[in-house]
Coordinates of C-alpha atoms and ligand atoms in Angstrom, one line a residue:
M1 CA 51.6 -17.3 47.2
K2 CA 52.3 -13.4 47.4
N3 CA 53.8 -12.9 51.3
G4 CA 51.3 -13.3 54.1
R5 CA 48.4 -13.8 51.5
I6 CA 46.6 -17.6 52.6
N7 CA 43.8 -17.7 50.0
L8 CA 44.5 -18.1 45.8
T9 CA 42.4 -17.3 43.6
D10 CA 39.8 -19.9 41.4
K11 CA 42.2 -19.2 37.8
E12 CA 45.5 -20.2 40.2
F13 CA 44.1 -23.0 42.1
Y14 CA 42.8 -24.5 39.1
A15 CA 46.7 -23.8 37.5
L16 CA 47.8 -26.0 40.7
G17 CA 45.9 -28.9 39.8
E18 CA 47.2 -28.3 35.7
V19 CA 50.5 -28.9 37.8
L20 CA 50.3 -31.3 39.6
F21 CA 48.6 -33.5 37.2
S22 CA 51.0 -32.9 34.6
N23 CA 54.2 -33.7 36.7
R24 CA 52.1 -37.5 37.9
C25 CA 49.8 -38.4 35.1
M26 CA 52.1 -36.8 31.3
K27 CA 55.2 -37.2 29.9
K28 CA 57.9 -35.5 30.4
E29 CA 58.4 -33.1 27.4
K30 CA 54.5 -32.0 28.5
Q31 CA 55.5 -30.9 31.2
E32 CA 57.7 -28.3 30.5
S33 CA 55.4 -25.5 29.8
I34 CA 53.0 -26.1 32.5
L35 CA 55.6 -26.6 35.6
Q36 CA 57.7 -23.1 34.4
Y37 CA 54.4 -21.0 34.8
T38 CA 53.8 -21.6 38.3
A39 CA 56.7 -23.4 39.9
Q40 CA 57.8 -20.7 42.4
E41 CA 53.7 -20.1 43.8
V42 CA 53.5 -23.8 43.9
Q43 CA 56.4 -25.1 46.1
S44 CA 54.8 -21.8 48.6
Y45 CA 51.6 -22.6 48.7
L46 CA 51.9 -26.5 49.1
N47 CA 53.9 -26.8 52.5
Y48 CA 51.4 -26.8 55.0
G49 CA 54.5 -25.8 57.3
K50 CA 54.3 -22.3 55.1
R51 CA 50.5 -22.0 55.3
L52 CA 50.6 -22.8 58.9
E53 CA 53.0 -19.6 59.3
N54 CA 50.8 -16.9 57.1
L55 CA 48.1 -18.3 59.2
A56 CA 49.5 -17.7 62.6
I57 CA 50.4 -14.4 61.2
S58 CA 47.0 -12.8 60.2
Q59 CA 44.6 -14.6 62.6
P60 CA 47.4 -15.5 65.9
D61 CA 44.1 -15.5 68.7
R62 CA 42.1 -17.2 66.6
I63 CA 41.3 -21.2 68.5
A64 CA 42.8 -23.3 65.7
I65 CA 42.2 -26.8 68.0
V66 CA 39.5 -27.5 71.2
D67 CA 40.3 -31.2 72.4
E68 CA 39.4 -32.2 76.1
E69 CA 41.9 -30.4 77.8
E70 CA 43.5 -27.2 75.9
R71 CA 42.4 -24.8 73.7
I72 CA 44.9 -23.6 71.1
T73 CA 45.2 -20.8 69.5
Y74 CA 46.4 -20.3 65.4
G75 CA 49.8 -18.3 67.1
Q76 CA 50.3 -21.3 70.2
L77 CA 49.6 -23.5 67.3
R78 CA 53.0 -22.6 65.3
Q79 CA 54.9 -21.5 68.0
R80 CA 54.0 -25.7 69.8
C81 CA 54.7 -27.5 66.4
L82 CA 58.0 -25.5 66.0
M83 CA 59.2 -25.9 69.4
L84 CA 58.2 -29.8 69.7
A85 CA 59.9 -29.8 65.3
A86 CA 63.6 -28.5 66.9
Y87 CA 63.1 -31.0 69.6
F88 CA 62.8 -33.9 67.3
Q89 CA 65.3 -32.8 65.0
N90 CA 67.6 -32.5 68.2
E91 CA 66.6 -35.9 69.0
G92 CA 68.3 -36.4 65.1
I93 CA 64.8 -37.3 63.5
Q94 CA 65.6 -35.8 60.0
K95 CA 63.9 -35.2 56.7
G96 CA 62.5 -38.6 54.7
D97 CA 62.5 -40.7 58.4
K98 CA 59.2 -42.4 59.3
A99 CA 58.2 -41.9 62.2
A100 CA 54.8 -44.3 63.1
L101 CA 52.2 -42.6 65.6
Q102 CA 49.2 -44.8 66.8
M103 CA 47.0 -41.8 68.8
E104 CA 43.8 -41.5 69.9
N105 CA 42.1 -38.6 69.1
S106 CA 43.4 -35.5 70.1
A107 CA 45.5 -31.9 69.8
M108 CA 48.8 -34.2 70.4
F109 CA 47.7 -35.8 67.3
I110 CA 47.5 -33.0 65.6
L111 CA 50.6 -31.0 66.6
V112 CA 53.1 -34.4 66.7
T113 CA 51.4 -34.5 62.9
L114 CA 52.4 -31.3 61.7
A115 CA 55.5 -30.6 63.5
L116 CA 57.1 -34.0 61.7
F117 CA 55.3 -32.2 58.1
E118 CA 57.9 -29.2 59.4
I119 CA 61.1 -31.5 59.1
G120 CA 60.1 -33.2 56.0
A121 CA 59.8 -36.7 58.9
V122 CA 57.1 -38.7 57.6
P123 CA 54.1 -39.8 60.2
I124 CA 53.2 -43.4 59.1
M125 CA 49.2 -43.1 60.4
L126 CA 48.8 -46.5 62.5
L127 CA 44.8 -46.9 63.4
P128 CA 44.0 -46.7 67.5
A129 CA 42.6 -50.2 66.8
H130 CA 45.4 -51.8 64.8
Q131 CA 47.1 -54.4 67.0
R132 CA 50.3 -56.5 66.9
I133 CA 49.5 -57.8 63.9
E134 CA 49.1 -54.3 61.7
I135 CA 51.8 -52.8 64.3
E136 CA 54.8 -54.8 63.4
G137 CA 53.4 -56.1 59.6
V138 CA 54.0 -52.5 59.5
V139 CA 57.2 -51.2 61.0
R140 CA 58.5 -54.4 59.4
K141 CA 57.9 -53.1 55.5
A142 CA 58.3 -49.8 56.8
E143 CA 61.3 -49.5 59.2
P144 CA 60.2 -46.1 60.9
K145 CA 63.3 -44.7 62.5
V146 CA 61.2 -44.0 65.5
M147 CA 57.5 -44.7 67.2
I148 CA 54.8 -42.2 68.8
T149 CA 52.4 -43.8 71.0
D150 CA 49.9 -43.4 73.4
A151 CA 50.8 -44.1 77.3
G152 CA 48.1 -47.1 76.4
N153 CA 47.8 -49.7 79.6
S154 CA 50.6 -52.5 80.8
E155 CA 49.7 -55.0 78.0
Y156 CA 50.3 -52.5 75.4
Q157 CA 53.1 -51.1 76.8
K158 CA 54.8 -54.5 76.6
M159 CA 53.6 -55.4 73.0
I160 CA 54.9 -52.0 71.8
Q161 CA 58.2 -52.5 74.1
K162 CA 58.8 -56.1 72.1
I163 CA 57.6 -54.4 68.4
F164 CA 60.8 -51.9 69.3
D165 CA 62.8 -54.4 70.6
E166 CA 62.6 -56.5 67.8
N167 CA 63.5 -54.0 64.7
D168 CA 66.3 -53.0 64.1
S169 CA 65.2 -50.1 62.7
V170 CA 63.4 -48.7 65.3
Q171 CA 65.4 -46.4 67.7
K172 CA 63.6 -44.9 70.0
W173 CA 60.1 -44.9 70.8
Y174 CA 58.2 -41.6 72.3
I175 CA 55.2 -41.2 74.6
T176 CA 52.8 -38.5 73.9
A177 CA 51.9 -37.5 77.1
D178 CA 55.7 -37.1 77.7
L179 CA 55.9 -35.1 74.5
K180 CA 53.5 -33.3 76.3
E181 CA 55.0 -32.2 79.1
L182 CA 58.7 -31.2 77.7
Q183 CA 59.6 -27.7 78.6
L184 CA 60.2 -26.7 75.2
G185 CA 61.8 -23.8 75.2
N186 CA 62.9 -21.0 72.6
N187 CA 66.5 -22.3 73.5
V188 CA 66.5 -24.6 70.6
K189 CA 66.0 -24.0 67.5
L190 CA 64.7 -25.3 64.2
Q191 CA 67.2 -25.7 61.2
V192 CA 65.7 -24.7 58.1
T193 CA 68.3 -27.8 56.3
E194 CA 66.7 -29.1 53.7
E195 CA 63.4 -27.1 51.9
I196 CA 60.2 -28.9 51.4
R197 CA 59.1 -29.4 48.3
Q198 CA 55.0 -30.4 47.2
D199 CA 56.5 -33.6 46.1
D200 CA 58.4 -34.6 49.2
L201 CA 56.2 -37.9 50.9
A202 CA 54.4 -36.5 53.3
M203 CA 52.9 -39.3 55.3
L204 CA 52.1 -43.1 54.4
L205 CA 48.1 -43.7 55.2
L206 CA 47.1 -47.4 55.5
S207 CA 44.2 -48.9 53.8
G208 CA 43.4 -52.8 54.7
G209 CA 45.3 -55.2 53.0
T210 CA 45.1 -58.8 51.9
T211 CA 47.2 -60.8 54.6
G212 CA 46.9 -58.5 56.9
V213 CA 49.2 -56.1 57.3
P214 CA 47.3 -52.9 56.1
K215 CA 49.2 -51.2 52.8
M216 CA 51.1 -47.6 53.2
I217 CA 49.6 -45.1 50.8
P218 CA 52.4 -42.5 49.7
R219 CA 50.6 -39.5 50.4
T220 CA 52.6 -35.7 49.5
Q221 CA 52.5 -32.2 50.8
G222 CA 51.8 -30.6 47.7
D223 CA 48.5 -33.8 46.7
Y224 CA 47.6 -34.0 49.9
I225 CA 47.7 -29.9 51.0
Y226 CA 45.8 -29.6 47.3
N227 CA 43.1 -32.6 48.1
N228 CA 42.4 -31.3 50.9
E229 CA 41.7 -27.7 49.6
A230 CA 40.0 -28.9 46.6
L231 CA 37.6 -30.2 48.7
S232 CA 37.5 -27.6 51.4
R233 CA 36.6 -24.8 48.4
S234 CA 33.9 -26.9 47.8
L235 CA 32.2 -26.7 50.6
K236 CA 33.3 -23.1 51.0
L237 CA 34.8 -23.1 54.1
N238 CA 36.1 -20.5 55.4
E239 CA 38.2 -19.1 59.0
T240 CA 34.5 -18.9 60.9
D241 CA 34.2 -22.8 60.2
V242 CA 33.9 -25.6 63.1
F243 CA 34.8 -29.0 62.3
L244 CA 34.1 -31.8 65.1
A245 CA 36.7 -34.4 64.1
V246 CA 34.6 -37.5 64.9
L247 CA 36.2 -40.6 63.4
P248 CA 39.6 -41.9 64.4
M249 CA 42.4 -38.7 62.7
A250 CA 44.6 -41.3 61.2
H251 CA 42.2 -41.9 58.6
N252 CA 41.9 -39.9 55.9
F253 CA 38.5 -39.1 55.7
P254 CA 38.4 -36.9 59.3
L255 CA 42.2 -36.5 58.6
G256 CA 42.3 -34.9 54.9
A257 CA 38.7 -34.9 53.5
P258 CA 38.5 -31.9 53.7
G259 CA 39.1 -32.6 57.8
L260 CA 41.0 -31.6 60.4
M261 CA 43.5 -29.9 57.9
G262 CA 40.8 -28.9 55.4
T263 CA 39.7 -27.0 57.7
L264 CA 43.1 -25.4 59.7
L265 CA 44.2 -24.6 55.7
A266 CA 41.5 -22.6 56.1
G267 CA 41.4 -20.9 59.5
G268 CA 38.7 -22.6 61.0
T269 CA 39.1 -24.1 64.1
V270 CA 38.9 -28.2 64.7
V271 CA 37.1 -29.8 67.5
V272 CA 39.0 -33.1 68.8
S273 CA 35.7 -36.1 69.7
K274 CA 37.3 -38.6 71.7
Y275 CA 35.0 -41.3 72.2
N276 CA 32.8 -40.4 68.9
T277 CA 29.2 -41.4 70.8
P278 CA 26.2 -39.6 70.4
L279 CA 25.8 -37.8 74.0
E280 CA 29.4 -36.0 72.9
I281 CA 29.3 -35.3 69.8
F282 CA 25.7 -33.6 70.2
S283 CA 27.3 -32.1 73.4
L284 CA 29.9 -30.7 71.5
I285 CA 28.2 -28.9 68.4
E286 CA 26.2 -27.2 70.6
E287 CA 28.6 -26.2 73.0
E288 CA 31.5 -25.2 70.3
K289 CA 29.1 -24.2 67.7
V290 CA 29.9 -26.6 64.7
T291 CA 29.3 -25.8 61.3
F292 CA 30.5 -29.5 59.9
V293 CA 31.2 -33.4 61.1
S294 CA 31.5 -36.1 59.1
M295 CA 30.3 -39.6 60.1
V296 CA 30.7 -42.4 58.8
P297 CA 27.3 -44.3 57.7
A298 CA 27.2 -46.2 61.5
I299 CA 27.9 -43.9 63.4
L300 CA 25.2 -42.4 61.1
N301 CA 22.8 -44.8 61.9
M302 CA 23.5 -44.4 65.8
C303 CA 23.4 -40.4 66.5
L304 CA 19.6 -40.7 64.3
Q305 CA 18.3 -43.1 66.1
Y306 CA 19.5 -41.0 69.7
R307 CA 18.3 -38.1 68.2
Q308 CA 15.1 -39.8 68.5
Y309 CA 15.1 -40.0 71.9
D310 CA 16.3 -37.0 72.6
D311 CA 16.4 -33.9 70.4
T312 CA 17.4 -31.5 73.5
D313 CA 20.9 -30.2 72.2
D314 CA 20.7 -27.0 70.0
L315 CA 22.1 -27.9 66.5
S316 CA 21.7 -24.6 64.7
S317 CA 25.2 -24.2 64.4
L318 CA 25.1 -27.0 61.5
R319 CA 26.0 -26.2 57.9
F320 CA 26.5 -29.9 56.6
V321 CA 26.9 -33.1 57.6
M322 CA 29.5 -34.8 55.9
V323 CA 28.8 -38.9 55.1
G324 CA 30.9 -41.6 53.8
G325 CA 33.4 -44.6 53.4
A326 CA 30.8 -46.7 53.0
M327 CA 27.6 -47.3 51.4
L328 CA 24.8 -45.1 53.1
P329 CA 21.8 -46.4 52.9
T330 CA 18.7 -43.9 51.2
E331 CA 16.4 -44.8 54.1
L332 CA 19.1 -43.3 56.3
S333 CA 19.9 -40.5 53.7
R334 CA 16.3 -38.8 53.6
Q335 CA 17.0 -38.8 57.1
V336 CA 19.7 -35.8 57.6
D337 CA 18.6 -33.1 56.2
D338 CA 15.2 -32.9 58.7
M339 CA 17.1 -34.6 61.7
F340 CA 19.9 -32.6 61.9
A341 CA 18.4 -29.4 60.0
C342 CA 21.3 -28.7 57.7
K343 CA 22.4 -30.1 54.8
L344 CA 23.4 -34.2 54.0
I345 CA 26.5 -33.8 52.2
Q346 CA 27.2 -37.6 50.3
I347 CA 31.4 -38.1 49.8
Y348 CA 32.7 -41.2 48.2
G349 CA 36.6 -41.0 49.2
T350 CA 39.6 -42.9 48.8
A351 CA 42.8 -42.8 51.7
E352 CA 44.4 -43.4 48.3
G353 CA 43.2 -40.2 46.5
L354 CA 40.0 -39.9 44.7
C355 CA 37.8 -37.7 46.3
C356 CA 34.0 -37.3 44.9
I357 CA 31.6 -34.8 47.0
N358 CA 27.8 -33.4 46.3
S359 CA 27.6 -30.2 46.4
L360 CA 25.9 -27.9 48.3
E361 CA 23.6 -27.1 45.9
D362 CA 22.6 -30.1 45.2
A363 CA 18.8 -30.4 45.3
W364 CA 17.9 -33.2 48.2
E365 CA 16.9 -35.7 46.2
I366 CA 20.4 -36.0 44.6
R367 CA 21.9 -35.3 47.6
C368 CA 20.4 -38.6 49.2
T369 CA 20.9 -40.8 46.3
V370 CA 24.8 -40.0 44.4
Q371 CA 27.9 -39.5 45.9
G372 CA 29.1 -36.7 44.0
K373 CA 31.4 -35.4 41.7
P374 CA 35.2 -35.2 41.4
C375 CA 36.8 -32.5 43.1
S376 CA 39.6 -31.8 41.1
P377 CA 38.6 -31.4 37.1
F378 CA 41.9 -33.2 36.7
D379 CA 40.5 -35.7 38.0
V380 CA 39.9 -38.9 35.2
L381 CA 37.6 -41.2 35.9
K382 CA 37.0 -44.8 34.1
I383 CA 34.2 -47.6 33.9
I384 CA 35.3 -50.7 33.2
D385 CA 33.7 -54.3 32.5
E386 CA 35.2 -57.5 33.9
N387 CA 37.7 -57.5 31.0
G388 CA 39.2 -53.9 31.3
N389 CA 37.5 -52.5 28.7
E390 CA 35.7 -48.9 28.7
A391 CA 32.2 -49.2 29.4
G392 CA 30.1 -47.1 27.5
V393 CA 28.0 -44.3 28.9
G394 CA 26.1 -44.9 32.3
E395 CA 27.0 -48.3 32.6
E396 CA 28.3 -49.8 35.5
G397 CA 31.4 -51.7 36.7
E398 CA 35.0 -51.2 38.4
L399 CA 35.9 -47.6 39.2
I400 CA 39.9 -46.5 37.5
T401 CA 41.2 -43.9 37.8
K402 CA 44.4 -41.1 37.9
G403 CA 44.4 -37.1 38.4
P404 CA 46.6 -34.9 40.6
Y405 CA 46.7 -36.7 43.7
T406 CA 46.1 -39.7 43.1
I407 CA 48.3 -41.9 43.8
Q408 CA 50.2 -44.3 41.3
E409 CA 51.1 -47.2 43.6
Y410 CA 51.9 -48.3 47.0
Y411 CA 54.8 -47.6 49.0
R412 CA 56.9 -50.4 49.3
L413 CA 54.7 -52.2 47.1
E414 CA 55.5 -56.6 47.2
D415 CA 54.7 -58.1 43.7
K416 CA 50.8 -59.5 44.6
E417 CA 50.2 -55.6 45.2
Y418 CA 50.3 -54.7 41.5
Q419 CA 46.5 -55.9 41.0
Y420 CA 45.8 -52.6 42.1
F421 CA 47.0 -50.1 39.6
T422 CA 47.0 -50.5 35.7
N423 CA 49.6 -50.6 33.8
T424 CA 48.4 -47.1 32.1
G425 CA 48.8 -45.8 35.9
Y426 CA 45.4 -45.9 36.7
Y427 CA 43.8 -46.1 40.5
R428 CA 42.2 -49.5 40.2
T429 CA 39.6 -48.4 43.2
G430 CA 37.3 -51.9 43.6
D431 CA 34.5 -50.2 43.4
K432 CA 31.8 -51.0 41.2
V433 CA 30.1 -47.7 40.3
R434 CA 28.1 -45.8 37.2
I435 CA 28.0 -42.4 36.5
D436 CA 25.3 -40.4 35.9
E437 CA 24.6 -37.5 33.3
Q438 CA 25.1 -35.0 35.1
G439 CA 29.1 -36.7 35.7
N440 CA 27.3 -37.8 39.5
V441 CA 29.1 -41.1 40.8
I442 CA 27.0 -43.6 42.0
V443 CA 28.5 -46.6 44.9
L444 CA 26.6 -49.8 43.8
G445 CA 29.2 -51.1 46.3
R446 CA 32.2 -53.2 45.8
A447 CA 33.2 -54.9 42.1
K448 CA 35.1 -57.4 44.5
E449 CA 31.8 -57.7 47.1
Q450 CA 29.7 -59.2 44.6
I451 CA 28.5 -62.3 45.4
N452 CA 28.3 -64.9 42.0
R453 CA 25.3 -67.3 43.1
A454 CA 25.1 -69.6 40.8
G455 CA 26.7 -67.6 38.1
E456 CA 23.9 -65.2 38.7
K457 CA 25.9 -61.7 40.6
I458 CA 24.1 -59.9 43.2
M459 CA 25.2 -56.2 44.8
P460 CA 25.5 -57.4 49.2
S461 CA 24.5 -53.3 48.9
E462 CA 20.8 -53.9 47.0
V463 CA 19.9 -56.8 49.3
E464 CA 21.1 -54.8 52.2
E465 CA 19.0 -51.4 51.7
N466 CA 15.4 -53.2 51.5
L467 CA 15.8 -55.7 54.2
L468 CA 16.5 -52.3 55.7
M469 CA 13.2 -51.6 54.9
H470 CA 11.9 -53.9 57.4
E471 CA 10.7 -52.2 60.6
A472 CA 12.1 -55.0 62.6
V473 CA 15.5 -55.0 60.9
K474 CA 17.9 -51.9 63.0
E475 CA 21.6 -53.2 61.1
C476 CA 22.0 -55.5 58.4
A477 CA 25.2 -56.9 56.4
V478 CA 24.9 -59.3 53.7
V479 CA 28.2 -61.8 52.6
G480 CA 28.3 -64.5 49.8
V481 CA 29.8 -67.5 51.9
K482 CA 31.7 -70.8 50.0
D483 CA 28.8 -73.3 49.0
A484 CA 29.4 -76.5 47.3
V485 CA 26.1 -76.1 45.3
L486 CA 25.7 -73.2 44.3
G487 CA 29.3 -71.4 44.5
N488 CA 28.3 -69.1 46.9
R489 CA 25.0 -68.8 49.2
I490 CA 23.5 -65.2 50.5
C491 CA 23.7 -64.8 54.3
A492 CA 21.8 -61.6 55.8
F493 CA 23.1 -61.2 59.1
I494 CA 20.7 -58.7 60.8
V495 CA 20.4 -57.2 63.7
S496 CA 16.4 -56.9 65.4
E497 CA 15.2 -56.7 68.2
D498 CA 12.7 -59.4 67.3
K499 CA 14.1 -62.7 67.5
N500 CA 11.7 -64.9 65.6
I501 CA 11.8 -62.8 62.8
T502 CA 12.4 -65.5 60.6
L503 CA 14.3 -66.6 57.1
S504 CA 10.8 -67.4 55.0
E505 CA 9.3 -63.8 56.1
A506 CA 12.3 -62.4 55.2
R507 CA 11.9 -63.5 51.4
C508 CA 8.4 -63.3 51.5
F509 CA 9.3 -59.1 53.0
L510 CA 12.4 -58.8 49.7
T511 CA 9.4 -60.4 46.9
D512 CA 7.3 -58.3 48.3
K513 CA 9.5 -55.4 47.2
G514 CA 10.1 -56.9 44.1
M515 CA 13.3 -58.5 44.2
A516 CA 14.6 -60.9 42.1
S517 CA 14.6 -64.8 43.3
F518 CA 18.2 -65.5 42.7
K519 CA 18.7 -62.5 44.9
L520 CA 16.8 -63.9 48.4
P521 CA 18.7 -64.8 50.9
D522 CA 19.6 -68.6 51.8
Q523 CA 20.5 -68.1 54.8
L524 CA 19.5 -65.3 57.8
E525 CA 21.5 -65.1 60.9
I526 CA 20.3 -62.4 64.1
I527 CA 23.1 -61.1 65.9
A528 CA 23.4 -58.8 68.5
S529 CA 26.0 -56.6 67.4
M530 CA 27.8 -56.4 64.2
P531 CA 31.4 -56.5 63.4
Y532 CA 32.9 -53.7 63.2
T533 CA 36.5 -52.3 61.1
A534 CA 39.2 -49.9 62.9
V535 CA 37.1 -47.2 60.8
K536 CA 33.4 -47.8 61.9
K537 CA 32.6 -50.0 58.6
I538 CA 31.0 -54.0 58.4
D539 CA 33.4 -56.4 59.3
K540 CA 32.8 -58.3 56.6
K541 CA 35.6 -60.4 56.6
R542 CA 34.4 -61.3 60.4
L543 CA 31.0 -62.2 59.4
V544 CA 32.6 -64.8 56.7
A545 CA 34.6 -66.5 59.0
M546 CA 31.8 -66.3 61.7
L547 CA 30.1 -68.4 59.0
E548 CA 33.1 -70.6 58.4
Q549 CA 33.7 -71.4 61.6
Ligands
LIG601 P1 39.0 -45.8 52.8 O1 40.6 -45.9 51.8 O2 39.4 -46.3 53.8 O3 39.1 -44.6 52.7 O4 37.5 -46.1 52.1 C1 37.9 -45.7 50.8 C2 37.0 -46.8 50.4 O5 35.4 -46.6 51.1 C3 36.3 -46.9 48.9 O6 36.9 -47.5 47.9 C4 35.0 -47.5 49.0 O7 34.6 -48.7 48.8 C5 34.7 -47.0 50.2 N1 33.5 -45.6 50.3 C6 34.3 -44.4 50.5 N2 32.9 -43.4 50.3 C7 31.7 -44.1 50.1 C8 30.7 -44.0 49.7 N3 30.3 -43.0 50.2 N4 29.8 -45.0 49.4 C9 30.2 -46.2 49.0 N5 31.7 -46.9 49.6 C10 31.9 -45.9 49.8

């Protein structure tokens, strides 16, 4: 990156992808020639601190972050990050040290994260909804040097205190409100000790684990910036864009797909939503002239329902609404363009790396029905069958992938986690997908979620999509439940105001839709509301547990 320049040309960006890909996925001999080509350029471009420094110089007065309490310009953001980084450094936090973060959405979340990046320390992105089991598990496994949390209530403080006391690695526990109040002057200066390289660990993202302890996803400065940027380029983000961060910001989708990091790198504005209610979301869109927002289908559904009652907020600033993280029923996808007067952009993303996304140029029908193409030309996608053999073009199967920004192992991997990668370095997504002739990925559900009922395979999403067409069904989730006779029986949980809806009525409705008899639910449960995971996906494990109890 030449001095002061913020953007790379398409050709330069392509070269970056090639460098990252060769670094990660190619044999040593092949790497040499490619690496020499742009080694210097790569180092400075793929570094959050350097990128934000350039933005602070080129647009010091533009607003970078807006939250409930403050509006922060790029100039202030840079200055406050450097001062906080210097404070952390003075406190003994060094490059490679880990910091377990647990914070609600706020400007402080972004400041703390960027300050840690500045010294090469590694935030561990705990979600606000994580409880003792997850926090304790992560702290034990990752051995952070410090913990940084919001104040929380007295119960929460007791829990964190206990984890702090019982884990020797943790030397200090900071409360964000105290960090915000610190009178950081220019007298503490950041000592540049070691350069931050593109292949240095930037953060540990967390993903659901098999034992209740999240798996830790090591993302580097280089791969994460490249991922942010590849998505932001495909969405043509620039400094006039305003992103509303609705989901918990420690989650990959609002953090980096392209999320708040992609928006900041493009010089735009990040608006922080704290409560993620439709009321707050719509008010902030109008007040802050938000140009895009990312949501999971459950929040989209709430927003669509709310908008039917109250459509007074002015949403004309919106360019697009991104939806991903879970299956989006076409029933919902078809409503988005009309209801929000902007474009639906579906994203199929993983915190492990690979992100596929609709193009703004895609026709409406395409955007409603497919989850898009990989965001980097260097992403490699393969579909495999149950025996691990590569499937033919257009066939369904599990998606495996490798590429410039996709991990090839989890952090501090345990033996049983090897199942997540092939021995040739592909990440096994566990998702059942099909790729159409245009190269668009169509997610059909979780390969593992597939219900095997007396030998017949059923994807819950298919039953769910059809059940949602019933006018009395507001939300639904279909799970497989162990059954002595069938192996698994199909149970449909529905949220409905009509408490009289019966199993046989639901079965008739689905039969009328043309559904095979083996796919019809064996059991129907009407519940008041769906249980959700920390990132607002329907918690199917809990639904199964409810039945097993
Ligand atoms: P996470 O690592 O928490 O971001 O979750 C990634 C997983 O969420 C993927 O492997 C998919 O199972 C699911 N997912 C993400 N985006 C979509 C989407 N657009 N449609 C269906 N499932 C999705």
